[in-house]
PDB file of C-alpha atoms in Angstrom:
ATOM      1  CA  MET V  12      19.618  10.874  22.408  1.00  0.00           C
ATOM      2  CA  VAL V  13      17.720  13.881  21.108  1.00  0.00           C
ATOM      3  CA  ASN V  14      14.529  14.518  23.066  1.00  0.00           C
ATOM      4  CA  PRO V  15      11.328  14.820  21.024  1.00  0.00           C
ATOM      5  CA  GLU V  16       9.989  18.360  20.836  1.00  0.00           C
ATOM      6  CA  GLU V  17      12.057  19.642  23.738  1.00  0.00           C
ATOM      7  CA  SER V  18      10.119  22.893  23.860  1.00  0.00           C
ATOM      8  CA  SER V  19       6.843  21.062  24.471  1.00  0.00           C
ATOM      9  CA  THR V  20       5.524  19.819  27.775  1.00  0.00           C
ATOM     10  CA  GLU V  21       3.235  17.395  25.978  1.00  0.00           C
ATOM     11  CA  ASN V  22       4.453  13.822  26.475  1.00  0.00           C
ATOM     12  CA  THR V  23       1.427  11.837  25.372  1.00  0.00           C
ATOM     13  CA  MET V  24       0.121  10.840  21.978  1.00  0.00           C
ATOM     14  CA  ARG V  25      -3.114   9.641  20.417  1.00  0.00           C
ATOM     15  CA  HIS V  26      -3.278   6.336  18.593  1.00  0.00           C
ATOM     16  CA  VAL V  27      -5.813   3.846  17.299  1.00  0.00           C
ATOM     17  CA  SER V  28      -5.994   0.490  19.034  1.00  0.00           C
ATOM     18  CA  TYR V  29      -8.136  -2.634  19.145  1.00  0.00           C
ATOM     19  CA  ALA V  30      -8.222  -5.208  21.937  1.00  0.00           C
ATOM     20  CA  ARG V  31     -10.007  -7.922  19.948  1.00  0.00           C
ATOM     21  CA  PHE V  32     -10.700  -8.812  16.345  1.00  0.00           C
ATOM     22  CA  GLY V  33     -14.052  -7.740  14.977  1.00  0.00           C
ATOM     23  CA  GLU V  34     -16.073  -5.160  13.103  1.00  0.00           C
ATOM     24  CA  ARG V  35     -15.237  -1.450  12.878  1.00  0.00           C
ATOM     25  CA  ASP V  36     -16.553  -0.779  16.386  1.00  0.00           C
ATOM     26  CA  VAL V  37     -13.460  -2.438  17.905  1.00  0.00           C
ATOM     27  CA  LEU V  38     -11.369   0.531  16.711  1.00  0.00           C
ATOM     28  CA  GLN V  39     -10.700   2.893  19.633  1.00  0.00           C
ATOM     29  CA  VAL V  40      -8.665   6.107  19.855  1.00  0.00           C
ATOM     30  CA  LYS V  41      -6.455   5.943  22.955  1.00  0.00           C
ATOM     31  CA  THR V  42      -3.924   8.200  24.661  1.00  0.00           C
ATOM     32  CA  SER V  43      -0.527   6.813  25.669  1.00  0.00           C
ATOM     33  CA  ASP V  44       2.968   8.015  26.500  1.00  0.00           C
ATOM     34  CA  ILE V  45       5.113   8.948  23.516  1.00  0.00           C
ATOM     35  CA  PRO V  46       7.537   6.040  22.992  1.00  0.00           C
ATOM     36  CA  GLN V  47      11.305   6.487  22.998  1.00  0.00           C
ATOM     37  CA  PRO V  48      13.506   5.079  20.234  1.00  0.00           C
ATOM     38  CA  GLY V  49      15.643   2.075  21.118  1.00  0.00           C
ATOM     39  CA  PRO V  50      18.936   1.099  19.456  1.00  0.00           C
ATOM     40  CA  GLY V  51      18.808   1.652  15.700  1.00  0.00           C
ATOM     41  CA  GLN V  52      15.451   3.396  15.907  1.00  0.00           C
ATOM     42  CA  VAL V  53      13.975   6.831  15.290  1.00  0.00           C
ATOM     43  CA  LEU V  54      10.857   8.550  16.612  1.00  0.00           C
ATOM     44  CA  VAL V  55       8.680  10.139  13.940  1.00  0.00           C
ATOM     45  CA  ARG V  56       5.903  12.668  14.436  1.00  0.00           C
ATOM     46  CA  VAL V  57       3.400  11.192  12.019  1.00  0.00           C
ATOM     47  CA  HIS V  58       1.602  13.452   9.569  1.00  0.00           C
ATOM     48  CA  GLY V  59      -0.011  10.871   7.301  1.00  0.00           C
ATOM     49  CA  ALA V  60      -0.780   7.181   7.882  1.00  0.00           C
ATOM     50  CA  GLY V  61      -1.943   5.242   4.852  1.00  0.00           C
ATOM     51  CA  LEU V  62      -4.782   2.739   4.963  1.00  0.00           C
ATOM     52  CA  ASN V  63      -4.495  -0.566   3.120  1.00  0.00           C
ATOM     53  CA  PRO V  64      -6.831  -3.554   2.626  1.00  0.00           C
ATOM     54  CA  ILE V  65      -4.627  -5.647   4.912  1.00  0.00           C
ATOM     55  CA  ASP V  66      -5.650  -3.281   7.743  1.00  0.00           C
ATOM     56  CA  TRP V  67      -9.355  -4.193   7.754  1.00  0.00           C
ATOM     57  CA  LYS V  68      -8.693  -7.867   7.019  1.00  0.00           C
ATOM     58  CA  THR V  69      -6.317  -8.078   9.980  1.00  0.00           C
ATOM     59  CA  ARG V  70      -8.803  -6.197  12.180  1.00  0.00           C
ATOM     60  CA  LYS V  71     -11.337  -8.911  11.375  1.00  0.00           C
ATOM     61  CA  GLY V  72      -8.826 -11.623  12.267  1.00  0.00           C
ATOM     62  CA  LEU V  73      -8.249 -12.665   8.659  1.00  0.00           C
ATOM     63  CA  GLY V  74      -4.970 -13.445   6.916  1.00  0.00           C
ATOM     64  CA  PHE V  75      -1.397 -14.090   7.925  1.00  0.00           C
ATOM     65  CA  ALA V  76      -0.840 -10.793   9.771  1.00  0.00           C
ATOM     66  CA  ALA V  77      -3.719 -11.573  12.154  1.00  0.00           C
ATOM     67  CA  ARG V  78      -2.007 -14.820  13.086  1.00  0.00           C
ATOM     68  CA  GLN V  79       1.139 -12.858  13.909  1.00  0.00           C
ATOM     69  CA  ILE V  80      -0.608 -10.471  16.329  1.00  0.00           C
ATOM     70  CA  GLU V  81      -3.436 -12.520  17.842  1.00  0.00           C
ATOM     71  CA  ASN V  82      -1.505 -13.016  21.092  1.00  0.00           C
ATOM     72  CA  SER V  83      -0.316  -9.400  21.222  1.00  0.00           C
ATOM     73  CA  LEU V  84      -3.629  -7.535  21.487  1.00  0.00           C
ATOM     74  CA  PRO V  85      -4.348  -4.688  22.112  1.00  0.00           C
ATOM     75  CA  TRP V  86      -2.550  -3.585  18.977  1.00  0.00           C
ATOM     76  CA  THR V  87      -2.134  -0.373  17.007  1.00  0.00           C
ATOM     77  CA  PRO V  88      -2.610  -0.987  13.270  1.00  0.00           C
ATOM     78  CA  GLY V  89      -0.955   0.760  10.348  1.00  0.00           C
ATOM     79  CA  TYR V  90       2.142  -0.013   8.304  1.00  0.00           C
ATOM     80  CA  ASP V  91       2.422   3.211   6.285  1.00  0.00           C
ATOM     81  CA  VAL V  92       3.678   6.437   7.819  1.00  0.00           C
ATOM     82  CA  ALA V  93       5.233   9.704   6.750  1.00  0.00           C
ATOM     83  CA  GLY V  94       6.280  12.537   8.980  1.00  0.00           C
ATOM     84  CA  GLU V  95       9.135  14.339  10.628  1.00  0.00           C
ATOM     85  CA  VAL V  96      11.926  12.761  12.648  1.00  0.00           C
ATOM     86  CA  VAL V  97      11.902  14.221  16.168  1.00  0.00           C
ATOM     87  CA  ALA V  98      14.336  11.893  17.981  1.00  0.00           C
ATOM     88  CA  VAL V  99      17.005   9.363  17.084  1.00  0.00           C
ATOM     89  CA  ALA V 100      18.867   6.728  19.076  1.00  0.00           C
ATOM     90  CA  ASP V 101      22.529   7.431  19.813  1.00  0.00           C
ATOM     91  CA  ASP V 102      23.687   4.855  17.254  1.00  0.00           C
ATOM     92  CA  VAL V 103      21.651   6.283  14.357  1.00  0.00           C
ATOM     93  CA  THR V 104      23.716   8.341  11.922  1.00  0.00           C
ATOM     94  CA  THR V 105      21.631   8.125   8.734  1.00  0.00           C
ATOM     95  CA  LEU V 106      18.737  10.300   9.928  1.00  0.00           C
ATOM     96  CA  ALA V 107      18.453  13.405  12.092  1.00  0.00           C
ATOM     97  CA  PRO V 108      15.667  15.417  13.730  1.00  0.00           C
ATOM     98  CA  GLY V 109      13.876  17.493  11.106  1.00  0.00           C
ATOM     99  CA  ASP V 110      14.230  14.941   8.300  1.00  0.00           C
ATOM    100  CA  ARG V 111      11.040  14.316   6.318  1.00  0.00           C
ATOM    101  CA  VAL V 112      10.640  10.556   6.012  1.00  0.00           C
ATOM    102  CA  MET V 113       8.255   7.834   4.870  1.00  0.00           C
ATOM    103  CA  GLY V 114       8.315   4.121   5.463  1.00  0.00           C
ATOM    104  CA  MET V 115       6.531   0.791   5.650  1.00  0.00           C
ATOM    105  CA  ILE V 116       7.061   0.074   9.319  1.00  0.00           C
ATOM    106  CA  GLY V 117       6.628  -2.872  11.677  1.00  0.00           C
ATOM    107  CA  PHE V 118       5.490  -5.362   9.044  1.00  0.00           C
ATOM    108  CA  PRO V 119       3.706  -7.614   9.815  1.00  0.00           C
ATOM    109  CA  GLU V 120       3.551  -7.923  13.617  1.00  0.00           C
ATOM    110  CA  GLY V 121       4.678  -4.458  14.716  1.00  0.00           C
ATOM    111  CA  GLY V 122       2.343  -2.010  13.001  1.00  0.00           C
ATOM    112  CA  GLY V 123       1.910   1.229  14.923  1.00  0.00           C
ATOM    113  CA  GLY V 124       1.223   3.623  12.060  1.00  0.00           C
ATOM    114  CA  TYR V 125      -2.209   4.879  13.136  1.00  0.00           C
ATOM    115  CA  ALA V 126      -0.683   7.221  15.719  1.00  0.00           C
ATOM    116  CA  SER V 127       0.568  10.752  16.185  1.00  0.00           C
ATOM    117  CA  TYR V 128       4.047   9.342  16.931  1.00  0.00           C
ATOM    118  CA  ALA V 129       5.657   6.113  15.748  1.00  0.00           C
ATOM    119  CA  VAL V 130       8.939   4.386  16.544  1.00  0.00           C
ATOM    120  CA  ALA V 131      10.649   2.229  13.912  1.00  0.00           C
ATOM    121  CA  GLY V 132      14.075   1.246  12.643  1.00  0.00           C
ATOM    122  CA  ALA V 133      16.003   3.993  10.880  1.00  0.00           C
ATOM    123  CA  ASP V 134      16.573   1.542   8.030  1.00  0.00           C
ATOM    124  CA  GLU V 135      12.808   1.373   7.393  1.00  0.00           C
ATOM    125  CA  PHE V 136      12.601   4.996   6.237  1.00  0.00           C
ATOM    126  CA  ALA V 137      13.313   6.829   3.008  1.00  0.00           C
ATOM    127  CA  ILE V 138      13.596  10.587   2.591  1.00  0.00           C
ATOM    128  CA  VAL V 139      10.439  12.231   1.231  1.00  0.00           C
ATOM    129  CA  PRO V 140      11.076  14.420  -1.823  1.00  0.00           C
ATOM    130  CA  GLU V 141      10.244  18.102  -1.339  1.00  0.00           C
ATOM    131  CA  GLU V 142       7.672  17.822  -4.129  1.00  0.00           C
ATOM    132  CA  LEU V 143       5.579  15.414  -2.045  1.00  0.00           C
ATOM    133  CA  ASP V 144       3.316  16.510   0.799  1.00  0.00           C
ATOM    134  CA  LEU V 145       3.747  14.418   3.955  1.00  0.00           C
ATOM    135  CA  LEU V 146       0.075  13.423   4.012  1.00  0.00           C
ATOM    136  CA  ALA V 147       0.375  12.017   0.501  1.00  0.00           C
ATOM    137  CA  ALA V 148       3.704  10.386   1.332  1.00  0.00           C
ATOM    138  CA  GLY V 149       1.996   8.491   4.154  1.00  0.00           C
ATOM    139  CA  ALA V 150      -0.268   6.813   1.610  1.00  0.00           C
ATOM    140  CA  LEU V 151       2.584   5.582  -0.548  1.00  0.00           C
ATOM    141  CA  PRO V 152       4.882   2.865   0.907  1.00  0.00           C
ATOM    142  CA  LEU V 153       2.953  -0.426   1.103  1.00  0.00           C
ATOM    143  CA  ALA V 154       0.873   0.039  -2.043  1.00  0.00           C
ATOM    144  CA  ALA V 155       3.737   1.394  -4.134  1.00  0.00           C
ATOM    145  CA  LEU V 156       6.119  -1.329  -2.957  1.00  0.00           C
ATOM    146  CA  THR V 157       3.519  -3.990  -3.757  1.00  0.00           C
ATOM    147  CA  ALA V 158       3.180  -2.666  -7.297  1.00  0.00           C
ATOM    148  CA  TRP V 159       6.935  -2.266  -7.768  1.00  0.00           C
ATOM    149  CA  GLN V 160       7.871  -5.725  -6.504  1.00  0.00           C
ATOM    150  CA  ALA V 161       5.055  -7.459  -8.390  1.00  0.00           C
ATOM    151  CA  LEU V 162       5.989  -5.821 -11.697  1.00  0.00           C
ATOM    152  CA  PHE V 163       9.745  -5.798 -11.608  1.00  0.00           C
ATOM    153  CA  GLU V 164      10.805  -8.617  -9.273  1.00  0.00           C
ATOM    154  CA  VAL V 165       8.126 -11.230  -9.918  1.00  0.00           C
ATOM    155  CA  ALA V 166       6.778 -10.471 -13.407  1.00  0.00           C
ATOM    156  CA  LYS V 167      10.070  -8.923 -14.623  1.00  0.00           C
ATOM    157  CA  LEU V 168       8.155  -6.455 -16.803  1.00  0.00           C
ATOM    158  CA  GLU V 169      10.166  -5.002 -19.682  1.00  0.00           C
ATOM    159  CA  SER V 170       9.779  -2.132 -22.119  1.00  0.00           C
ATOM    160  CA  GLY V 171       7.500  -2.945 -25.027  1.00  0.00           C
ATOM    161  CA  GLN V 172       5.561  -5.655 -23.201  1.00  0.00           C
ATOM    162  CA  LYS V 173       1.790  -5.585 -22.875  1.00  0.00           C
ATOM    163  CA  ILE V 174       0.329  -5.684 -19.361  1.00  0.00           C
ATOM    164  CA  LEU V 175      -3.186  -5.875 -17.917  1.00  0.00           C
ATOM    165  CA  VAL V 176      -3.683  -4.356 -14.452  1.00  0.00           C
ATOM    166  CA  HIS V 177      -6.906  -5.282 -12.683  1.00  0.00           C
ATOM    167  CA  ALA V 178      -8.418  -2.546 -10.488  1.00  0.00           C
ATOM    168  CA  GLY V 179      -6.108  -0.016 -12.098  1.00  0.00           C
ATOM    169  CA  ALA V 180      -7.608   2.978 -10.266  1.00  0.00           C
ATOM    170  CA  GLY V 181      -7.113   1.527  -6.771  1.00  0.00           C
ATOM    171  CA  GLY V 182      -4.293   1.975  -4.297  1.00  0.00           C
ATOM    172  CA  VAL V 183      -1.846  -0.563  -5.730  1.00  0.00           C
ATOM    173  CA  GLY V 184      -3.313  -0.291  -9.214  1.00  0.00           C
ATOM    174  CA  HIS V 185      -2.770   3.423  -9.763  1.00  0.00           C
ATOM    175  CA  PHE V 186       0.892   3.006  -8.848  1.00  0.00           C
ATOM    176  CA  ALA V 187       1.253  -0.112 -11.004  1.00  0.00           C
ATOM    177  CA  VAL V 188      -0.061   1.538 -14.168  1.00  0.00           C
ATOM    178  CA  GLN V 189       2.283   4.500 -13.679  1.00  0.00           C
ATOM    179  CA  PHE V 190       5.326   2.289 -13.038  1.00  0.00           C
ATOM    180  CA  ALA V 191       4.514   0.154 -16.083  1.00  0.00           C
ATOM    181  CA  LEU V 192       4.087   3.226 -18.287  1.00  0.00           C
ATOM    182  CA  GLU V 193       7.361   4.670 -17.032  1.00  0.00           C
ATOM    183  CA  ARG V 194       9.073   1.373 -17.929  1.00  0.00           C
ATOM    184  CA  GLY V 195       7.726   1.661 -21.482  1.00  0.00           C
ATOM    185  CA  ALA V 196       5.007  -1.001 -21.397  1.00  0.00           C
ATOM    186  CA  HIS V 197       1.656  -0.929 -23.185  1.00  0.00           C
ATOM    187  CA  VAL V 198      -0.834  -0.704 -20.325  1.00  0.00           C
ATOM    188  CA  VAL V 199      -4.400  -1.995 -20.232  1.00  0.00           C
ATOM    189  CA  ALA V 200      -6.401  -1.586 -17.021  1.00  0.00           C
ATOM    190  CA  THR V 201      -9.788  -2.685 -15.744  1.00  0.00           C
ATOM    191  CA  ALA V 202     -11.899  -0.175 -13.835  1.00  0.00           C
ATOM    192  CA  SER V 203     -15.439   1.104 -13.510  1.00  0.00           C
ATOM    193  CA  ALA V 204     -16.653   3.603 -16.108  1.00  0.00           C
ATOM    194  CA  SER V 205     -16.370   6.386 -13.513  1.00  0.00           C
ATOM    195  CA  ASN V 206     -12.585   5.868 -13.365  1.00  0.00           C
ATOM    196  CA  ARG V 207     -11.970   5.874 -17.122  1.00  0.00           C
ATOM    197  CA  ASP V 208     -10.971   9.554 -17.269  1.00  0.00           C
ATOM    198  CA  PHE V 209      -8.766   9.224 -14.184  1.00  0.00           C
ATOM    199  CA  LEU V 210      -6.782   6.371 -15.758  1.00  0.00           C
ATOM    200  CA  ALA V 211      -6.603   8.163 -19.097  1.00  0.00           C
ATOM    201  CA  GLU V 212      -5.046  11.143 -17.321  1.00  0.00           C
ATOM    202  CA  LEU V 213      -2.395   8.820 -15.904  1.00  0.00           C
ATOM    203  CA  GLY V 214      -1.611   7.703 -19.464  1.00  0.00           C
ATOM    204  CA  VAL V 215      -3.200   4.242 -19.551  1.00  0.00           C
ATOM    205  CA  HIS V 216      -3.566   3.101 -23.163  1.00  0.00           C
ATOM    206  CA  GLU V 217      -6.777   1.083 -22.841  1.00  0.00           C
ATOM    207  CA  VAL V 218      -9.403   1.021 -20.067  1.00  0.00           C
ATOM    208  CA  ILE V 219     -11.831  -1.914 -19.854  1.00  0.00           C
ATOM    209  CA  ASP V 220     -15.064  -1.534 -17.909  1.00  0.00           C
ATOM    210  CA  TYR V 221     -15.108  -4.747 -15.875  1.00  0.00           C
ATOM    211  CA  ARG V 222     -18.869  -4.416 -15.325  1.00  0.00           C
ATOM    212  CA  THR V 223     -19.741  -4.661 -19.019  1.00  0.00           C
ATOM    213  CA  THR V 224     -16.787  -6.404 -20.669  1.00  0.00           C
ATOM    214  CA  ASP V 225     -15.179  -9.823 -20.204  1.00  0.00           C
ATOM    215  CA  VAL V 226     -11.401  -9.340 -20.304  1.00  0.00           C
ATOM    216  CA  ALA V 227     -10.943 -12.916 -21.515  1.00  0.00           C
ATOM    217  CA  GLU V 228     -12.797 -11.963 -24.688  1.00  0.00           C
ATOM    218  CA  GLU V 229     -11.150  -8.553 -25.023  1.00  0.00           C
ATOM    219  CA  CYS V 230      -7.466  -9.352 -24.362  1.00  0.00           C
ATOM    220  CA  TYR V 231      -5.118 -12.033 -25.646  1.00  0.00           C
ATOM    221  CA  GLY V 232      -1.387 -12.669 -25.933  1.00  0.00           C
ATOM    222  CA  LEU V 233      -0.503 -10.571 -22.885  1.00  0.00           C
ATOM    223  CA  ASP V 234       2.978 -10.666 -21.397  1.00  0.00           C
ATOM    224  CA  VAL V 235       1.888  -9.791 -17.837  1.00  0.00           C
ATOM    225  CA  VAL V 236      -1.326  -9.695 -15.816  1.00  0.00           C
ATOM    226  CA  LEU V 237      -1.287  -8.019 -12.407  1.00  0.00           C
ATOM    227  CA  ASP V 238      -4.314  -9.437 -10.606  1.00  0.00           C
ATOM    228  CA  LEU V 239      -5.390  -7.230  -7.710  1.00  0.00           C
ATOM    229  CA  VAL V 240      -8.866  -8.773  -7.481  1.00  0.00           C
ATOM    230  CA  GLY V 241      -8.319 -12.519  -7.141  1.00  0.00           C
ATOM    231  CA  GLY V 242     -10.899 -15.305  -7.277  1.00  0.00           C
ATOM    232  CA  GLU V 243     -12.771 -15.989 -10.495  1.00  0.00           C
ATOM    233  CA  GLU V 244     -11.515 -12.753 -12.051  1.00  0.00           C
ATOM    234  CA  GLY V 245      -7.956 -13.935 -11.574  1.00  0.00           C
ATOM    235  CA  LYS V 246      -8.671 -17.344 -13.060  1.00  0.00           C
ATOM    236  CA  ARG V 247     -10.501 -15.854 -16.060  1.00  0.00           C
ATOM    237  CA  SER V 248      -7.497 -13.610 -16.684  1.00  0.00           C
ATOM    238  CA  LEU V 249      -5.280 -16.626 -17.328  1.00  0.00           C
ATOM    239  CA  HIS V 250      -6.993 -16.882 -20.723  1.00  0.00           C
ATOM    240  CA  THR V 251      -5.524 -13.488 -21.699  1.00  0.00           C
ATOM    241  CA  LEU V 252      -1.901 -14.622 -21.338  1.00  0.00           C
ATOM    242  CA  GLY V 253       0.423 -15.365 -24.205  1.00  0.00           C
ATOM    243  CA  GLU V 254       2.366 -18.621 -24.243  1.00  0.00           C
ATOM    244  CA  HIS V 255       5.228 -17.106 -22.250  1.00  0.00           C
ATOM    245  CA  GLY V 256       3.135 -14.672 -20.212  1.00  0.00           C
ATOM    246  CA  VAL V 257       2.901 -14.552 -16.423  1.00  0.00           C
ATOM    247  CA  LEU V 258       0.118 -13.621 -14.000  1.00  0.00           C
ATOM    248  CA  VAL V 259       0.961 -12.195 -10.569  1.00  0.00           C
ATOM    249  CA  THR V 260      -1.920 -12.386  -8.101  1.00  0.00           C
ATOM    250  CA  ILE V 261      -1.876 -10.301  -4.923  1.00  0.00           C
ATOM    251  CA  PRO V 262      -4.891 -11.426  -2.811  1.00  0.00           C
ATOM    252  CA  THR V 263      -3.487 -14.275  -0.706  1.00  0.00           C
ATOM    253  CA  VAL V 264      -6.857 -15.945  -0.042  1.00  0.00           C
ATOM    254  CA  THR V 265      -7.278 -17.142  -3.653  1.00  0.00           C
ATOM    255  CA  ALA V 266      -3.645 -17.279  -4.770  1.00  0.00           C
ATOM    256  CA  ASP V 267      -3.261 -21.068  -4.487  1.00  0.00           C
ATOM    257  CA  GLU V 268      -6.321 -21.844  -6.598  1.00  0.00           C
ATOM    258  CA  ILE V 269      -5.243 -19.400  -9.318  1.00  0.00           C
ATOM    259  CA  ILE V 270      -1.725 -20.854  -9.385  1.00  0.00           C
ATOM    260  CA  SER V 271      -3.165 -24.384  -9.635  1.00  0.00           C
ATOM    261  CA  ALA V 272      -5.461 -23.336 -12.480  1.00  0.00           C
ATOM    262  CA  ALA V 273      -2.468 -21.832 -14.306  1.00  0.00           C
ATOM    263  CA  GLU V 274      -0.466 -25.039 -13.916  1.00  0.00           C
ATOM    264  CA  ASN V 275      -3.346 -27.061 -15.354  1.00  0.00           C
ATOM    265  CA  MET V 276      -3.305 -24.774 -18.388  1.00  0.00           C
ATOM    266  CA  GLY V 277       0.469 -24.964 -18.781  1.00  0.00           C
ATOM    267  CA  LEU V 278       0.821 -21.287 -17.813  1.00  0.00           C
ATOM    268  CA  ARG V 279       2.738 -19.384 -15.147  1.00  0.00           C
ATOM    269  CA  ALA V 280       1.160 -17.650 -12.159  1.00  0.00           C
ATOM    270  CA  HIS V 281       2.717 -16.458  -8.907  1.00  0.00           C
ATOM    271  CA  GLY V 282       1.457 -15.063  -5.624  1.00  0.00           C
ATOM    272  CA  MET V 283       3.489 -12.604  -3.601  1.00  0.00           C
ATOM    273  CA  THR V 284       3.627 -10.793  -0.279  1.00  0.00           C
ATOM    274  CA  VAL V 285       5.088  -7.309  -0.172  1.00  0.00           C
ATOM    275  CA  ARG V 286       8.172  -6.676   1.944  1.00  0.00           C
ATOM    276  CA  PRO V 287       9.697  -3.438   3.237  1.00  0.00           C
ATOM    277  CA  ASP V 288      12.521  -2.221   0.996  1.00  0.00           C
ATOM    278  CA  VAL V 289      13.924   1.252   1.504  1.00  0.00           C
ATOM    279  CA  PHE V 290      15.985   1.074  -1.706  1.00  0.00           C
ATOM    280  CA  HIS V 291      12.835   0.513  -3.749  1.00  0.00           C
ATOM    281  CA  LEU V 292      11.201   3.401  -1.882  1.00  0.00           C
ATOM    282  CA  ASP V 293      14.149   5.602  -2.841  1.00  0.00           C
ATOM    283  CA  GLU V 294      13.681   4.675  -6.506  1.00  0.00           C
ATOM    284  CA  ILE V 295       9.967   5.433  -6.286  1.00  0.00           C
ATOM    285  CA  ALA V 296      10.698   8.765  -4.564  1.00  0.00           C
ATOM    286  CA  GLU V 297      12.987   9.642  -7.485  1.00  0.00           C
ATOM    287  CA  LEU V 298      10.166   9.028  -9.972  1.00  0.00           C
ATOM    288  CA  ILE V 299       7.909  11.315  -7.928  1.00  0.00           C
ATOM    289  CA  GLU V 300      10.650  13.939  -7.771  1.00  0.00           C
ATOM    290  CA  ASP V 301      10.960  13.809 -11.569  1.00  0.00           C
ATOM    291  CA  GLY V 302       7.191  14.140 -12.001  1.00  0.00           C
ATOM    292  CA  ASP V 303       6.785  10.677 -13.559  1.00  0.00           C
ATOM    293  CA  VAL V 304       4.587   9.290 -10.764  1.00  0.00           C
ATOM    294  CA  ARG V 305       1.980  10.899  -8.539  1.00  0.00           C
ATOM    295  CA  VAL V 306       0.048   9.799  -5.466  1.00  0.00           C
ATOM    296  CA  HIS V 307      -3.704  10.223  -5.643  1.00  0.00           C
ATOM    297  CA  LEU V 308      -5.518  10.738  -2.335  1.00  0.00           C
ATOM    298  CA  ASP V 309      -9.204   9.900  -2.477  1.00  0.00           C
ATOM    299  CA  GLN V 310     -10.003  11.115   1.046  1.00  0.00           C
ATOM    300  CA  ILE V 311      -8.232  12.267   4.209  1.00  0.00           C
ATOM    301  CA  PHE V 312      -9.623  11.453   7.658  1.00  0.00           C
ATOM    302  CA  PRO V 313      -8.726  12.568  11.200  1.00  0.00           C
ATOM    303  CA  LEU V 314      -7.907   9.765  13.649  1.00  0.00           C
ATOM    304  CA  ASP V 315     -11.361  10.103  15.200  1.00  0.00           C
ATOM    305  CA  GLN V 316     -12.935   8.999  11.909  1.00  0.00           C
ATOM    306  CA  VAL V 317     -10.874   5.837  11.514  1.00  0.00           C
ATOM    307  CA  ALA V 318     -13.993   3.622  11.587  1.00  0.00           C
ATOM    308  CA  HIS V 319     -15.510   5.551   8.671  1.00  0.00           C
ATOM    309  CA  ALA V 320     -12.214   5.249   6.785  1.00  0.00           C
ATOM    310  CA  HIS V 321     -12.300   1.475   7.306  1.00  0.00           C
ATOM    311  CA  GLU V 322     -15.888   1.384   6.049  1.00  0.00           C
ATOM    312  CA  LEU V 323     -14.822   2.958   2.755  1.00  0.00           C
ATOM    313  CA  LEU V 324     -11.742   0.754   2.592  1.00  0.00           C
ATOM    314  CA  GLU V 325     -13.858  -2.393   2.969  1.00  0.00           C
ATOM    315  CA  GLY V 326     -16.175  -1.184   0.207  1.00  0.00           C
ATOM    316  CA  GLY V 327     -13.344  -1.755  -2.262  1.00  0.00           C
ATOM    317  CA  HIS V 328     -14.042   1.183  -4.583  1.00  0.00           C
ATOM    318  CA  VAL V 329     -11.467   3.711  -3.421  1.00  0.00           C
ATOM    319  CA  ARG V 330      -9.755   5.728  -6.160  1.00  0.00           C
ATOM    320  CA  GLY V 331      -6.094   5.887  -5.220  1.00  0.00           C
ATOM    321  CA  LYS V 332      -5.544   5.917  -1.467  1.00  0.00           C
ATOM    322  CA  LEU V 333      -7.146   6.822   1.857  1.00  0.00           C
ATOM    323  CA  VAL V 334      -4.985   8.421   4.543  1.00  0.00           C
ATOM    324  CA  LEU V 335      -5.317   9.356   8.213  1.00  0.00           C
ATOM    325  CA  ASP V 336      -4.216  12.833   9.224  1.00  0.00           C
ATOM    326  CA  CYS V 337      -2.457  12.056  12.519  1.00  0.00           C
ATOM    327  CA  ARG V 338      -1.269  15.561  13.367  1.00  0.00           C
TER     328      ARG V 338
END
């Protein structure tokens, strides 16, 4: 096994942890020994750790991930990391120290991304293209995979189809509109007026201000709706679908009621939960390499400001992604 940073005498790392569910004050920055990779694993020196809505919901004890970890507290959150491989287990041949990698790790019960070092399976990581900074790469995996799987596995979006993406300027949304455009779809997105120019720069064909316009009156005959808001907004969006259209709703809390409403209308709606998939990450990395997709970072925070990052995350008006600088 290759030892991490052999020239360094430092053998501890900083990481975020919480010992109970609760508000942002449960988030603590701790110091622990740097972990060693077990069979099939690699140790990564984390540069960027992405923040996702599931992080604050789980911290509050909400959702399926909280049920997975409630008996394993204290726990280090974070599923998105990018950084440099510093050690590999003896049986790992696909990665080597020095490789720049990104991955959605430890989902849902493992976590561990909010840390200066993280251990995960070698098969959870993809190589980061040279064109992508490691901080930005850390913001990519979970949100980009959610968008990719929702569009192409569940909705089966095709070239020439018309799609509405709710919250198009957000973390999942800004990836979804770019993927849909790259596939050749006509893309409509909802956003606040302040994000109109941002979405236009990404190439979105039509931007609807959700604060002043009812999408059910503005859109009709759509092939796909990607609902990243849920609740009443998701149910209203069913009225925009064509006869053979499909709505994919991401928020799990309201998914069942939206699916039931769709069935009552004779329409199709599906919920989904993202899963790690390194092959999809490789495809996404290729699009970034070719310049077809970009990652937008709204703000970068040091580990010490994790509570402030969660405050913004909970506010729900982030443009693109938030990321922790774990170096």
